[in-house]
mmCIF file of C-alpha atoms in Angstrom:
data_model
loop_
_atom_site.group_PDB
_atom_site.id
_atom_site.type_symbol
_atom_site.label_atom_id
_atom_site.label_comp_id
_atom_site.label_asym_id
_atom_site.label_seq_id
_atom_site.Cartn_x
_atom_site.Cartn_y
_atom_site.Cartn_z
ATOM 1 C CA UNK A 1 -15.562 45.270 51.643
ATOM 2 C CA UNK A 2 -12.730 43.503 49.466
ATOM 3 C CA UNK A 3 -13.377 41.652 46.559
ATOM 4 C CA UNK A 4 -13.447 38.250 46.661
ATOM 5 C CA UNK A 5 -12.818 37.031 43.230
ATOM 6 C CA UNK A 6 -13.494 32.844 43.041
ATOM 7 C CA UNK A 7 -15.929 33.578 46.640
ATOM 8 C CA UNK A 8 -18.071 36.052 44.205
ATOM 9 C CA UNK A 9 -18.039 34.138 41.518
ATOM 10 C CA UNK A 10 -19.574 30.855 42.417
ATOM 11 C CA UNK A 11 -21.647 32.737 44.588
ATOM 12 C CA UNK A 12 -23.355 34.017 41.127
ATOM 13 C CA UNK A 13 -23.301 31.178 39.643
ATOM 14 C CA UNK A 14 -25.056 29.580 42.892
ATOM 15 C CA UNK A 15 -27.497 32.684 42.274
ATOM 16 C CA UNK A 16 -28.133 30.998 38.713
ATOM 17 C CA UNK A 17 -28.159 28.001 39.065
ATOM 18 C CA UNK A 18 -28.458 27.545 42.973
ATOM 19 C CA UNK A 19 -26.766 23.433 43.943
ATOM 20 C CA UNK A 20 -28.471 21.199 46.383
ATOM 21 C CA UNK A 21 -27.560 17.610 48.018
ATOM 22 C CA UNK A 22 -29.053 14.778 46.085
ATOM 23 C CA UNK A 23 -29.288 13.379 49.478
ATOM 24 C CA UNK A 24 -30.692 15.608 51.901
ATOM 25 C CA UNK A 25 -31.041 19.066 50.017
ATOM 26 C CA UNK A 26 -28.981 20.414 51.991
ATOM 27 C CA UNK A 27 -27.317 23.491 49.691
ATOM 28 C CA UNK A 28 -24.711 24.933 48.457
ATOM 29 C CA UNK A 29 -23.127 20.999 47.948
ATOM 30 C CA UNK A 30 -24.561 18.812 45.309
ATOM 31 C CA UNK A 31 -23.357 16.187 47.414
ATOM 32 C CA UNK A 32 -23.028 17.085 51.549
ATOM 33 C CA UNK A 33 -20.194 14.703 53.504
ATOM 34 C CA UNK A 34 -23.590 13.557 55.869
ATOM 35 C CA UNK A 35 -25.001 11.813 53.423
ATOM 36 C CA UNK A 36 -21.932 10.216 51.775
ATOM 37 C CA UNK A 37 -21.030 9.104 55.179
ATOM 38 C CA UNK A 38 -24.095 7.827 55.219
ATOM 39 C CA UNK A 39 -24.022 6.561 52.208
ATOM 40 C CA UNK A 40 -20.380 4.221 52.707
ATOM 41 C CA UNK A 41 -21.777 2.872 56.380
ATOM 42 C CA UNK A 42 -23.242 -0.637 54.999
ATOM 43 C CA UNK A 43 -21.128 -3.099 54.475
ATOM 44 C CA UNK A 44 -21.895 -5.130 51.361
ATOM 45 C CA UNK A 45 -23.592 -8.921 51.284
ATOM 46 C CA UNK A 46 -25.453 -11.376 50.205
ATOM 47 C CA UNK A 47 -29.375 -10.054 49.769
ATOM 48 C CA UNK A 48 -32.419 -12.316 48.421
ATOM 49 C CA UNK A 49 -36.475 -11.264 47.960
ATOM 50 C CA UNK A 50 -39.057 -12.457 50.005
ATOM 51 C CA UNK A 51 -40.299 -15.264 47.630
ATOM 52 C CA UNK A 52 -37.274 -15.820 45.726
ATOM 53 C CA UNK A 53 -37.391 -15.820 42.081
ATOM 54 C CA UNK A 54 -36.145 -19.553 40.677
ATOM 55 C CA UNK A 55 -33.495 -18.659 38.786
ATOM 56 C CA UNK A 56 -32.278 -16.039 40.485
ATOM 57 C CA UNK A 57 -28.215 -16.075 40.757
ATOM 58 C CA UNK A 58 -26.726 -15.311 43.748
ATOM 59 C CA UNK A 59 -26.549 -11.526 44.330
ATOM 60 C CA UNK A 60 -24.706 -9.066 46.240
ATOM 61 C CA UNK A 61 -25.841 -5.612 47.499
ATOM 62 C CA UNK A 62 -25.177 -3.062 49.092
ATOM 63 C CA UNK A 63 -27.667 -0.866 51.590
ATOM 64 C CA UNK A 64 -30.901 -0.327 51.437
ATOM 65 C CA UNK A 65 -32.960 1.346 49.292
ATOM 66 C CA UNK A 66 -34.155 4.252 51.942
ATOM 67 C CA UNK A 67 -34.092 7.821 53.145
ATOM 68 C CA UNK A 68 -30.453 9.227 51.751
ATOM 69 C CA UNK A 69 -29.958 6.061 49.564
ATOM 70 C CA UNK A 70 -33.018 6.419 47.825
ATOM 71 C CA UNK A 71 -33.176 9.868 47.285
ATOM 72 C CA UNK A 72 -29.807 9.625 45.686
ATOM 73 C CA UNK A 73 -30.492 7.063 42.797
ATOM 74 C CA UNK A 74 -33.194 8.878 41.813
ATOM 75 C CA UNK A 75 -31.901 11.955 41.241
ATOM 76 C CA UNK A 76 -29.332 10.028 39.731
ATOM 77 C CA UNK A 77 -31.723 8.162 37.529
ATOM 78 C CA UNK A 78 -34.600 10.514 37.059
ATOM 79 C CA UNK A 79 -33.935 14.019 37.963
ATOM 80 C CA UNK A 80 -30.751 14.829 35.353
ATOM 81 C CA UNK A 81 -28.031 14.348 38.356
ATOM 82 C CA UNK A 82 -25.588 11.918 36.141
ATOM 83 C CA UNK A 83 -22.886 13.430 38.217
ATOM 84 C CA UNK A 84 -23.798 11.000 41.153
ATOM 85 C CA UNK A 85 -22.229 8.273 38.955
ATOM 86 C CA UNK A 86 -18.907 8.761 41.084
ATOM 87 C CA UNK A 87 -20.756 9.215 44.776
ATOM 88 C CA UNK A 88 -22.546 5.725 43.186
ATOM 89 C CA UNK A 89 -19.556 4.005 42.033
ATOM 90 C CA UNK A 90 -17.508 3.581 45.426
ATOM 91 C CA UNK A 91 -21.186 1.406 46.893
ATOM 92 C CA UNK A 92 -21.202 -0.881 43.565
ATOM 93 C CA UNK A 93 -17.126 -1.304 43.654
ATOM 94 C CA UNK A 94 -16.896 -3.195 46.807
ATOM 95 C CA UNK A 95 -20.465 -5.126 46.497
ATOM 96 C CA UNK A 96 -18.192 -6.599 42.595
ATOM 97 C CA UNK A 97 -15.394 -7.261 44.913
ATOM 98 C CA UNK A 98 -17.463 -9.089 47.522
ATOM 99 C CA UNK A 99 -19.189 -10.983 45.403
ATOM 100 C CA UNK A 100 -16.094 -11.941 43.028
ATOM 101 C CA UNK A 101 -14.766 -12.831 46.507
ATOM 102 C CA UNK A 102 -17.622 -15.463 47.559
ATOM 103 C CA UNK A 103 -18.059 -16.998 43.841
ATOM 104 C CA UNK A 104 -15.288 -19.725 44.136
ATOM 105 C CA UNK A 105 -16.156 -19.804 40.198
ATOM 106 C CA UNK A 106 -15.503 -16.482 39.775
ATOM 107 C CA UNK A 107 -12.048 -15.736 41.962
ATOM 108 C CA UNK A 108 -10.765 -19.317 40.081
ATOM 109 C CA UNK A 109 -10.873 -17.721 36.229
ATOM 110 C CA UNK A 110 -10.058 -14.251 37.619
ATOM 111 C CA UNK A 111 -6.608 -16.420 39.259
ATOM 112 C CA UNK A 112 -6.633 -17.849 36.236
ATOM 113 C CA UNK A 113 -5.851 -14.735 34.821
ATOM 114 C CA UNK A 114 -8.972 -14.661 32.501
ATOM 115 C CA UNK A 115 -11.565 -12.461 32.091
ATOM 116 C CA UNK A 116 -14.925 -12.171 34.557
ATOM 117 C CA UNK A 117 -17.615 -10.224 32.275
ATOM 118 C CA UNK A 118 -19.713 -7.674 33.798
ATOM 119 C CA UNK A 119 -23.134 -7.631 31.647
ATOM 120 C CA UNK A 120 -25.737 -3.978 33.071
ATOM 121 C CA UNK A 121 -28.885 -4.783 33.027
ATOM 122 C CA UNK A 122 -30.745 -3.344 29.554
ATOM 123 C CA UNK A 123 -32.140 -0.606 29.459
ATOM 124 C CA UNK A 124 -34.924 0.412 27.571
ATOM 125 C CA UNK A 125 -34.365 2.979 24.229
ATOM 126 C CA UNK A 126 -36.188 5.850 26.276
ATOM 127 C CA UNK A 127 -34.862 5.674 29.047
ATOM 128 C CA UNK A 128 -31.060 5.379 26.997
ATOM 129 C CA UNK A 129 -32.470 9.205 25.165
ATOM 130 C CA UNK A 130 -34.513 10.662 27.752
ATOM 131 C CA UNK A 131 -30.917 10.144 30.603
ATOM 132 C CA UNK A 132 -28.556 11.013 27.622
ATOM 133 C CA UNK A 133 -26.333 7.786 28.350
ATOM 134 C CA UNK A 134 -26.846 3.571 29.370
ATOM 135 C CA UNK A 135 -26.406 5.049 33.441
ATOM 136 C CA UNK A 136 -26.624 1.191 34.925
ATOM 137 C CA UNK A 137 -23.716 0.804 32.191
ATOM 138 C CA UNK A 138 -21.584 4.201 33.103
ATOM 139 C CA UNK A 139 -22.476 2.614 36.808
ATOM 140 C CA UNK A 140 -21.058 -0.290 35.559
ATOM 141 C CA UNK A 141 -17.773 0.766 34.398
ATOM 142 C CA UNK A 142 -16.990 3.644 36.593
ATOM 143 C CA UNK A 143 -17.226 0.742 39.914
ATOM 144 C CA UNK A 144 -14.971 -1.459 37.384
ATOM 145 C CA UNK A 145 -12.690 1.108 36.962
ATOM 146 C CA UNK A 146 -8.466 0.118 35.825
ATOM 147 C CA UNK A 147 -9.333 -3.176 36.285
ATOM 148 C CA UNK A 148 -11.374 -3.130 32.796
ATOM 149 C CA UNK A 149 -9.343 -5.629 31.182
ATOM 150 C CA UNK A 150 -10.069 -7.926 33.294
ATOM 151 C CA UNK A 151 -12.976 -7.049 34.045
ATOM 152 C CA UNK A 152 -14.532 -6.072 30.414
ATOM 153 C CA UNK A 153 -17.756 -4.036 30.599
ATOM 154 C CA UNK A 154 -20.573 -5.621 27.880
ATOM 155 C CA UNK A 155 -23.670 -3.953 26.726
ATOM 156 C CA UNK A 156 -24.991 -7.420 26.113
ATOM 157 C CA UNK A 157 -28.345 -7.475 26.620
ATOM 158 C CA UNK A 158 -31.340 -6.095 25.036
ATOM 159 C CA UNK A 159 -35.063 -5.709 25.751
ATOM 160 C CA UNK A 160 -36.518 -8.114 22.449
ATOM 161 C CA UNK A 161 -39.779 -6.698 23.079
ATOM 162 C CA UNK A 162 -41.199 -3.414 25.139
ATOM 163 C CA UNK A 163 -42.479 -3.539 28.834
ATOM 164 C CA UNK A 164 -43.423 -1.308 31.315
ATOM 165 C CA UNK A 165 -42.747 0.221 33.549
ATOM 166 C CA UNK A 166 -41.366 -1.697 36.637
ATOM 167 C CA UNK A 167 -42.484 0.852 39.351
ATOM 168 C CA UNK A 168 -45.295 -0.496 41.632
ATOM 169 C CA UNK A 169 -45.825 -3.907 39.845
ATOM 170 C CA UNK A 170 -45.948 -6.313 42.458
ATOM 171 C CA UNK A 171 -43.825 -9.532 41.983
ATOM 172 C CA UNK A 172 -46.500 -11.059 39.883
ATOM 173 C CA UNK A 173 -46.314 -8.524 37.846
ATOM 174 C CA UNK A 174 -43.610 -7.670 37.240
ATOM 175 C CA UNK A 175 -42.391 -11.846 36.740
ATOM 176 C CA UNK A 176 -44.892 -11.769 33.607
ATOM 177 C CA UNK A 177 -44.392 -8.095 32.355
ATOM 178 C CA UNK A 178 -40.762 -8.986 31.651
ATOM 179 C CA UNK A 179 -40.493 -12.707 30.878
ATOM 180 C CA UNK A 180 -39.181 -13.822 28.052
ATOM 181 C CA UNK A 181 -38.231 -10.084 26.643
ATOM 182 C CA UNK A 182 -33.934 -10.313 27.348
ATOM 183 C CA UNK A 183 -31.524 -11.169 24.420
ATOM 184 C CA UNK A 184 -28.081 -11.392 23.974
ATOM 185 C CA UNK A 185 -26.945 -9.488 21.578
ATOM 186 C CA UNK A 186 -26.037 -11.202 18.445
ATOM 187 C CA UNK A 187 -22.485 -10.808 18.007
ATOM 188 C CA UNK A 188 -22.000 -11.219 21.836
ATOM 189 C CA UNK A 189 -23.165 -15.179 22.102
ATOM 190 C CA UNK A 190 -20.017 -16.558 20.439
ATOM 191 C CA UNK A 191 -17.552 -14.300 23.415
ATOM 192 C CA UNK A 192 -20.033 -15.451 26.870
ATOM 193 C CA UNK A 193 -19.811 -19.293 25.595
ATOM 194 C CA UNK A 194 -18.668 -20.543 28.750
ATOM 195 C CA UNK A 195 -17.471 -17.458 30.335
ATOM 196 C CA UNK A 196 -18.336 -16.504 34.482
ATOM 197 C CA UNK A 197 -20.667 -13.851 34.436
ATOM 198 C CA UNK A 198 -21.466 -10.207 36.813
ATOM 199 C CA UNK A 199 -24.780 -9.034 35.977
ATOM 200 C CA UNK A 200 -25.064 -5.770 37.095
ATOM 201 C CA UNK A 201 -28.064 -3.416 38.331
ATOM 202 C CA UNK A 202 -29.199 -0.166 40.388
ATOM 203 C CA UNK A 203 -31.328 -2.012 42.770
ATOM 204 C CA UNK A 204 -32.499 -5.192 43.081
ATOM 205 C CA UNK A 205 -36.831 -5.453 44.069
ATOM 206 C CA UNK A 206 -38.375 -8.191 43.569
ATOM 207 C CA UNK A 207 -35.697 -9.651 42.158
ATOM 208 C CA UNK A 208 -37.589 -10.400 38.482
ATOM 209 C CA UNK A 209 -34.703 -8.369 36.403
ATOM 210 C CA UNK A 210 -32.092 -10.148 37.448
ATOM 211 C CA UNK A 211 -34.085 -13.944 37.306
ATOM 212 C CA UNK A 212 -34.821 -12.400 33.641
ATOM 213 C CA UNK A 213 -31.183 -11.345 33.028
ATOM 214 C CA UNK A 214 -30.006 -14.575 33.747
ATOM 215 C CA UNK A 215 -32.006 -16.666 31.384
ATOM 216 C CA UNK A 216 -30.935 -15.007 29.088
ATOM 217 C CA UNK A 217 -27.668 -15.324 29.665
ATOM 218 C CA UNK A 218 -27.798 -19.435 30.873
ATOM 219 C CA UNK A 219 -29.966 -19.867 27.325
ATOM 220 C CA UNK A 220 -26.694 -18.019 25.025
ATOM 221 C CA UNK A 221 -24.187 -20.993 26.899
ATOM 222 C CA UNK A 222 -22.430 -18.629 29.232
ATOM 223 C CA UNK A 223 -20.865 -19.617 32.591
ATOM 224 C CA UNK A 224 -21.522 -19.181 36.510
ATOM 225 C CA UNK A 225 -23.489 -16.126 37.219
ATOM 226 C CA UNK A 226 -24.545 -14.186 40.138
ATOM 227 C CA UNK A 227 -25.338 -10.337 39.688
ATOM 228 C CA UNK A 228 -24.455 -6.796 42.097
ATOM 229 C CA UNK A 229 -27.193 -4.426 42.522
ATOM 230 C CA UNK A 230 -26.288 -0.882 44.485
ATOM 231 C CA UNK A 231 -29.249 -1.023 46.090
ATOM 232 C CA UNK A 232 -31.761 -3.587 47.761
ATOM 233 C CA UNK A 233 -35.376 -2.499 48.477
ATOM 234 C CA UNK A 234 -35.388 -3.897 52.376
ATOM 235 C CA UNK A 235 -39.524 -4.049 52.094
ATOM 236 C CA UNK A 236 -39.044 -6.650 50.301
ATOM 237 C CA UNK A 237 -35.272 -8.430 50.517
ATOM 238 C CA UNK A 238 -33.834 -10.523 53.089
ATOM 239 C CA UNK A 239 -30.015 -10.512 54.226
ATOM 240 C CA UNK A 240 -28.796 -12.896 54.758
ATOM 241 C CA UNK A 241 -26.542 -12.597 57.768
ATOM 242 C CA UNK A 242 -29.027 -12.386 61.404
ATOM 243 C CA UNK A 243 -28.225 -8.736 61.803
ATOM 244 C CA UNK A 244 -28.651 -7.785 58.321
ATOM 245 C CA UNK A 245 -25.945 -6.927 55.286
ATOM 246 C CA UNK A 246 -22.440 -8.232 55.994
ATOM 247 C CA UNK A 247 -19.874 -8.230 54.640
ATOM 248 C CA UNK A 248 -17.341 -10.800 52.617
ATOM 249 C CA UNK A 249 -14.151 -8.832 52.476
ATOM 250 C CA UNK A 250 -12.492 -6.369 55.010
ATOM 251 C CA UNK A 251 -12.502 -4.001 52.150
ATOM 252 C CA UNK A 252 -14.734 -3.429 49.893
ATOM 253 C CA UNK A 253 -11.991 -2.889 47.245
ATOM 254 C CA UNK A 254 -9.396 -5.307 47.973
ATOM 255 C CA UNK A 255 -10.436 -8.432 45.583
ATOM 256 C CA UNK A 256 -10.726 -5.524 43.039
ATOM 257 C CA UNK A 257 -7.061 -4.037 44.218
ATOM 258 C CA UNK A 258 -5.872 -7.457 43.692
ATOM 259 C CA UNK A 259 -6.659 -7.380 39.934
ATOM 260 C CA UNK A 260 -5.561 -4.090 39.345
ATOM 261 C CA UNK A 261 -2.141 -5.965 40.683
ATOM 262 C CA UNK A 262 -2.685 -8.241 37.960
ATOM 263 C CA UNK A 263 -2.994 -6.238 34.615
#
Protein backbone atom coordinates (compact mmCIF):
# COMPACT_ATOMS: atom_id res chain seq x y z
CA UNK A 1 0.00 0.00 0.00
CA UNK A 2 1.40 3.40 -0.98
CA UNK A 3 2.24 5.96 1.71
CA UNK A 4 0.07 9.07 1.60
CA UNK A 5 1.95 11.59 3.75
CA UNK A 6 -0.78 14.18 4.39
CA UNK A 7 -3.62 11.71 4.69
CA UNK A 8 -1.62 9.52 7.06
CA UNK A 9 -0.57 12.46 9.21
CA UNK A 10 -4.18 13.65 9.47
CA UNK A 11 -5.27 10.12 10.40
CA UNK A 12 -2.69 10.01 13.18
CA UNK A 13 -3.83 13.41 14.45
CA UNK A 14 -7.41 12.21 14.41
CA UNK A 15 -6.48 9.16 16.47
CA UNK A 16 -4.66 11.32 19.02
CA UNK A 17 -7.26 14.08 19.19
CA UNK A 18 -10.54 13.15 17.48
CA UNK A 19 -12.52 15.97 15.92
CA UNK A 20 -16.24 16.20 15.54
CA UNK A 21 -18.71 18.77 14.35
CA UNK A 22 -19.82 21.09 17.14
CA UNK A 23 -23.33 21.16 15.71
CA UNK A 24 -24.16 17.51 15.03
CA UNK A 25 -21.19 15.50 16.40
CA UNK A 26 -20.37 14.22 12.94
CA UNK A 27 -16.77 12.87 13.05
CA UNK A 28 -13.78 14.23 11.14
CA UNK A 29 -15.20 17.73 10.76
CA UNK A 30 -15.04 20.41 13.41
CA UNK A 31 -17.92 22.21 11.66
CA UNK A 32 -19.73 20.48 8.81
CA UNK A 33 -21.40 21.98 5.75
CA UNK A 34 -24.88 20.83 6.76
CA UNK A 35 -24.68 22.61 10.11
CA UNK A 36 -23.24 25.69 8.45
CA UNK A 37 -26.24 25.87 6.12
CA UNK A 38 -28.59 25.47 9.10
CA UNK A 39 -26.80 28.23 11.00
CA UNK A 40 -26.97 30.68 8.11
CA UNK A 41 -30.54 29.85 7.03
CA UNK A 42 -32.40 32.29 9.29
CA UNK A 43 -32.46 35.98 8.36
CA UNK A 44 -31.77 38.56 11.09
CA UNK A 45 -34.71 40.57 12.39
CA UNK A 46 -36.26 42.44 15.31
CA UNK A 47 -36.95 40.39 18.44
CA UNK A 48 -38.70 41.25 21.69
CA UNK A 49 -39.02 39.04 24.80
CA UNK A 50 -42.46 38.38 26.22
CA UNK A 51 -42.94 40.15 28.55
CA UNK A 52 -40.67 42.90 27.31
CA UNK A 53 -38.67 44.49 30.17
CA UNK A 54 -38.92 48.28 30.48
CA UNK A 55 -35.97 50.09 28.96
CA UNK A 56 -35.01 47.26 26.62
CA UNK A 57 -33.35 48.84 23.57
CA UNK A 58 -34.52 47.93 20.05
CA UNK A 59 -33.04 44.46 19.60
CA UNK A 60 -32.09 42.50 16.50
CA UNK A 61 -31.23 38.82 16.59
CA UNK A 62 -30.33 35.89 14.40
CA UNK A 63 -31.66 32.32 14.50
CA UNK A 64 -33.58 30.60 17.28
CA UNK A 65 -31.43 29.28 20.09
CA UNK A 66 -32.08 25.60 19.62
CA UNK A 67 -30.80 22.60 17.68
CA UNK A 68 -27.56 23.15 15.80
CA UNK A 69 -27.36 26.79 16.90
CA UNK A 70 -27.58 25.95 20.59
CA UNK A 71 -25.05 23.13 20.22
CA UNK A 72 -22.58 25.47 18.56
CA UNK A 73 -23.00 28.31 21.07
CA UNK A 74 -22.62 25.98 24.07
CA UNK A 75 -19.49 24.43 22.56
CA UNK A 76 -18.11 27.90 21.78
CA UNK A 77 -18.77 29.30 25.25
CA UNK A 78 -18.25 26.35 27.57
CA UNK A 79 -16.45 23.54 25.76
CA UNK A 80 -13.27 25.28 24.66
CA UNK A 81 -14.27 25.68 21.02
CA UNK A 82 -12.84 29.16 20.46
CA UNK A 83 -12.36 28.17 16.80
CA UNK A 84 -16.14 28.61 16.38
CA UNK A 85 -15.77 32.37 16.68
CA UNK A 86 -14.97 32.41 12.96
CA UNK A 87 -18.06 30.26 12.26
CA UNK A 88 -20.45 32.42 14.30
CA UNK A 89 -19.07 35.83 13.27
CA UNK A 90 -20.86 35.97 9.87
CA UNK A 91 -24.19 35.44 11.65
CA UNK A 92 -23.56 38.30 14.06
CA UNK A 93 -22.27 40.44 11.17
CA UNK A 94 -25.62 40.01 9.44
CA UNK A 95 -27.54 40.94 12.58
CA UNK A 96 -25.34 44.00 13.11
CA UNK A 97 -25.92 45.08 9.52
CA UNK A 98 -29.68 44.75 9.97
CA UNK A 99 -29.61 46.77 13.21
CA UNK A 100 -27.55 49.59 11.68
CA UNK A 101 -29.82 49.70 8.66
CA UNK A 102 -32.91 49.69 10.89
CA UNK A 103 -31.86 52.59 13.14
CA UNK A 104 -32.05 56.04 11.48
CA UNK A 105 -29.81 57.61 14.16
CA UNK A 106 -27.05 55.05 13.76
CA UNK A 107 -27.34 55.18 9.99
CA UNK A 108 -27.09 58.98 9.97
CA UNK A 109 -23.97 59.04 12.14
CA UNK A 110 -22.20 56.52 9.94
CA UNK A 111 -23.19 58.46 6.82
CA UNK A 112 -21.73 61.61 8.40
CA UNK A 113 -18.44 59.85 9.08
CA UNK A 114 -18.94 59.56 12.83
CA UNK A 115 -18.10 56.32 14.65
CA UNK A 116 -20.83 54.14 16.15
CA UNK A 117 -19.56 52.45 19.31
CA UNK A 118 -19.95 48.68 19.74
CA UNK A 119 -19.97 47.42 23.34
CA UNK A 120 -20.07 43.73 24.30
CA UNK A 121 -22.09 42.74 27.35
CA UNK A 122 -19.72 42.35 30.31
CA UNK A 123 -18.21 39.02 31.28
CA UNK A 124 -17.45 37.99 34.85
CA UNK A 125 -13.79 37.60 35.77
CA UNK A 126 -14.22 33.90 36.46
CA UNK A 127 -15.80 33.25 33.05
CA UNK A 128 -13.10 35.24 31.28
CA UNK A 129 -10.33 33.35 33.09
CA UNK A 130 -11.95 29.99 32.38
CA UNK A 131 -12.37 30.72 28.67
CA UNK A 132 -9.07 32.54 28.26
CA UNK A 133 -10.77 35.59 26.75
CA UNK A 134 -13.88 37.76 26.83
CA UNK A 135 -15.64 35.52 24.31
CA UNK A 136 -18.43 37.93 23.29
CA UNK A 137 -15.86 40.69 22.73
CA UNK A 138 -13.86 38.34 20.48
CA UNK A 139 -17.03 37.59 18.51
CA UNK A 140 -17.86 41.29 18.16
CA UNK A 141 -14.34 42.05 16.88
CA UNK A 142 -14.58 39.22 14.34
CA UNK A 143 -18.02 40.35 13.19
CA UNK A 144 -16.97 43.99 12.71
CA UNK A 145 -13.76 43.02 10.92
CA UNK A 146 -12.26 45.72 8.67
CA UNK A 147 -14.99 48.20 9.64
CA UNK A 148 -13.38 48.57 13.07
CA UNK A 149 -12.38 52.20 12.55
CA UNK A 150 -16.03 53.20 11.99
CA UNK A 151 -17.43 50.63 14.43
CA UNK A 152 -14.88 50.54 17.26
CA UNK A 153 -15.41 47.66 19.70
CA UNK A 154 -14.97 48.95 23.27
CA UNK A 155 -14.72 46.81 26.38
CA UNK A 156 -16.56 49.59 28.17
CA UNK A 157 -19.01 47.72 30.42
CA UNK A 158 -18.10 45.96 33.65
CA UNK A 159 -19.87 44.14 36.46
CA UNK A 160 -19.74 46.32 39.56
CA UNK A 161 -20.81 43.51 41.89
CA UNK A 162 -21.10 39.75 41.94
CA UNK A 163 -24.02 38.17 40.10
CA UNK A 164 -25.13 34.54 39.93
CA UNK A 165 -25.25 32.47 36.76
CA UNK A 166 -28.39 33.43 34.83
CA UNK A 167 -29.01 29.89 33.54
CA UNK A 168 -32.20 28.48 34.99
CA UNK A 169 -33.47 31.81 36.34
CA UNK A 170 -36.86 33.18 35.33
CA UNK A 171 -37.46 36.68 34.02
CA UNK A 172 -38.07 38.28 37.44
CA UNK A 173 -35.06 36.59 39.04
CA UNK A 174 -32.81 37.56 36.14
CA UNK A 175 -33.89 41.18 36.44
CA UNK A 176 -33.26 41.20 40.21
CA UNK A 177 -29.92 39.47 39.76
CA UNK A 178 -28.64 42.14 37.36
CA UNK A 179 -30.38 45.25 38.68
CA UNK A 180 -27.73 47.94 39.10
CA UNK A 181 -24.90 45.48 38.46
CA UNK A 182 -23.43 47.00 35.27
CA UNK A 183 -21.30 50.12 35.11
CA UNK A 184 -19.49 51.99 32.34
CA UNK A 185 -15.73 52.07 32.85
CA UNK A 186 -14.74 55.52 34.12
CA UNK A 187 -12.07 56.03 31.47
CA UNK A 188 -14.63 55.66 28.67
CA UNK A 189 -17.48 57.82 29.98
CA UNK A 190 -16.33 60.92 28.08
CA UNK A 191 -16.06 58.95 24.84
CA UNK A 192 -19.67 57.80 25.10
CA UNK A 193 -21.22 61.25 25.43
CA UNK A 194 -23.99 61.56 22.86
CA UNK A 195 -22.62 58.74 20.73
CA UNK A 196 -24.93 56.08 19.25
CA UNK A 197 -24.07 52.68 20.70
CA UNK A 198 -24.64 49.04 19.80
CA UNK A 199 -24.84 46.44 22.58
CA UNK A 200 -23.68 42.92 21.70
CA UNK A 201 -24.50 39.65 23.45
CA UNK A 202 -24.60 36.03 22.41
CA UNK A 203 -28.21 35.06 23.24
CA UNK A 204 -31.28 37.08 24.26
CA UNK A 205 -33.66 35.23 26.58
CA UNK A 206 -35.65 37.51 28.91
CA UNK A 207 -33.77 40.66 27.87
CA UNK A 208 -32.53 41.34 31.43
CA UNK A 209 -28.86 41.61 30.43
CA UNK A 210 -29.53 43.99 27.54
CA UNK A 211 -31.93 46.02 29.70
CA UNK A 212 -29.30 46.51 32.42
CA UNK A 213 -26.47 47.27 29.98
CA UNK A 214 -28.63 49.85 28.20
CA UNK A 215 -29.50 51.45 31.54
CA UNK A 216 -25.80 51.80 32.37
CA UNK A 217 -25.02 53.33 28.98
CA UNK A 218 -27.86 55.84 29.21
CA UNK A 219 -26.84 56.79 32.75
CA UNK A 220 -23.36 57.55 31.38
CA UNK A 221 -24.81 59.94 28.78
CA UNK A 222 -24.61 57.96 25.56
CA UNK A 223 -26.82 58.54 22.53
CA UNK A 224 -29.37 56.10 21.05
CA UNK A 225 -28.81 52.43 21.92
CA UNK A 226 -29.67 49.33 19.89
CA UNK A 227 -28.80 45.74 20.73
CA UNK A 228 -27.74 42.77 18.63
CA UNK A 229 -27.47 39.12 19.60
CA UNK A 230 -26.29 36.04 17.82
CA UNK A 231 -29.46 34.08 18.64
CA UNK A 232 -32.77 34.34 20.52
CA UNK A 233 -34.46 31.88 22.86
CA UNK A 234 -37.66 31.31 20.95
CA UNK A 235 -39.88 30.24 23.83
CA UNK A 236 -39.35 33.62 25.50
CA UNK A 237 -39.44 35.79 22.42
CA UNK A 238 -41.65 36.75 19.55
CA UNK A 239 -40.75 38.00 16.14
CA UNK A 240 -41.98 41.37 14.94
CA UNK A 241 -42.92 39.86 11.59
CA UNK A 242 -45.76 37.35 11.15
CA UNK A 243 -43.46 34.65 9.76
CA UNK A 244 -40.53 34.89 12.19
CA UNK A 245 -37.39 36.98 11.80
CA UNK A 246 -37.17 38.83 8.54
CA UNK A 247 -34.16 40.51 6.99
CA UNK A 248 -33.83 44.27 7.19
CA UNK A 249 -31.60 44.17 4.12
CA UNK A 250 -31.26 41.92 1.10
CA UNK A 251 -27.71 40.99 2.06
CA UNK A 252 -26.42 40.16 5.55
CA UNK A 253 -23.24 42.16 5.01
CA UNK A 254 -24.42 45.04 2.86
CA UNK A 255 -24.39 47.90 5.42
CA UNK A 256 -20.99 46.80 6.79
CA UNK A 257 -19.61 46.70 3.28
CA UNK A 258 -20.74 50.29 2.87
CA UNK A 259 -18.97 51.22 6.10
CA UNK A 260 -15.76 49.55 5.01
CA UNK A 261 -15.88 51.40 1.73
CA UNK A 262 -15.92 54.69 3.60
CA UNK A 263 -12.75 53.91 5.57
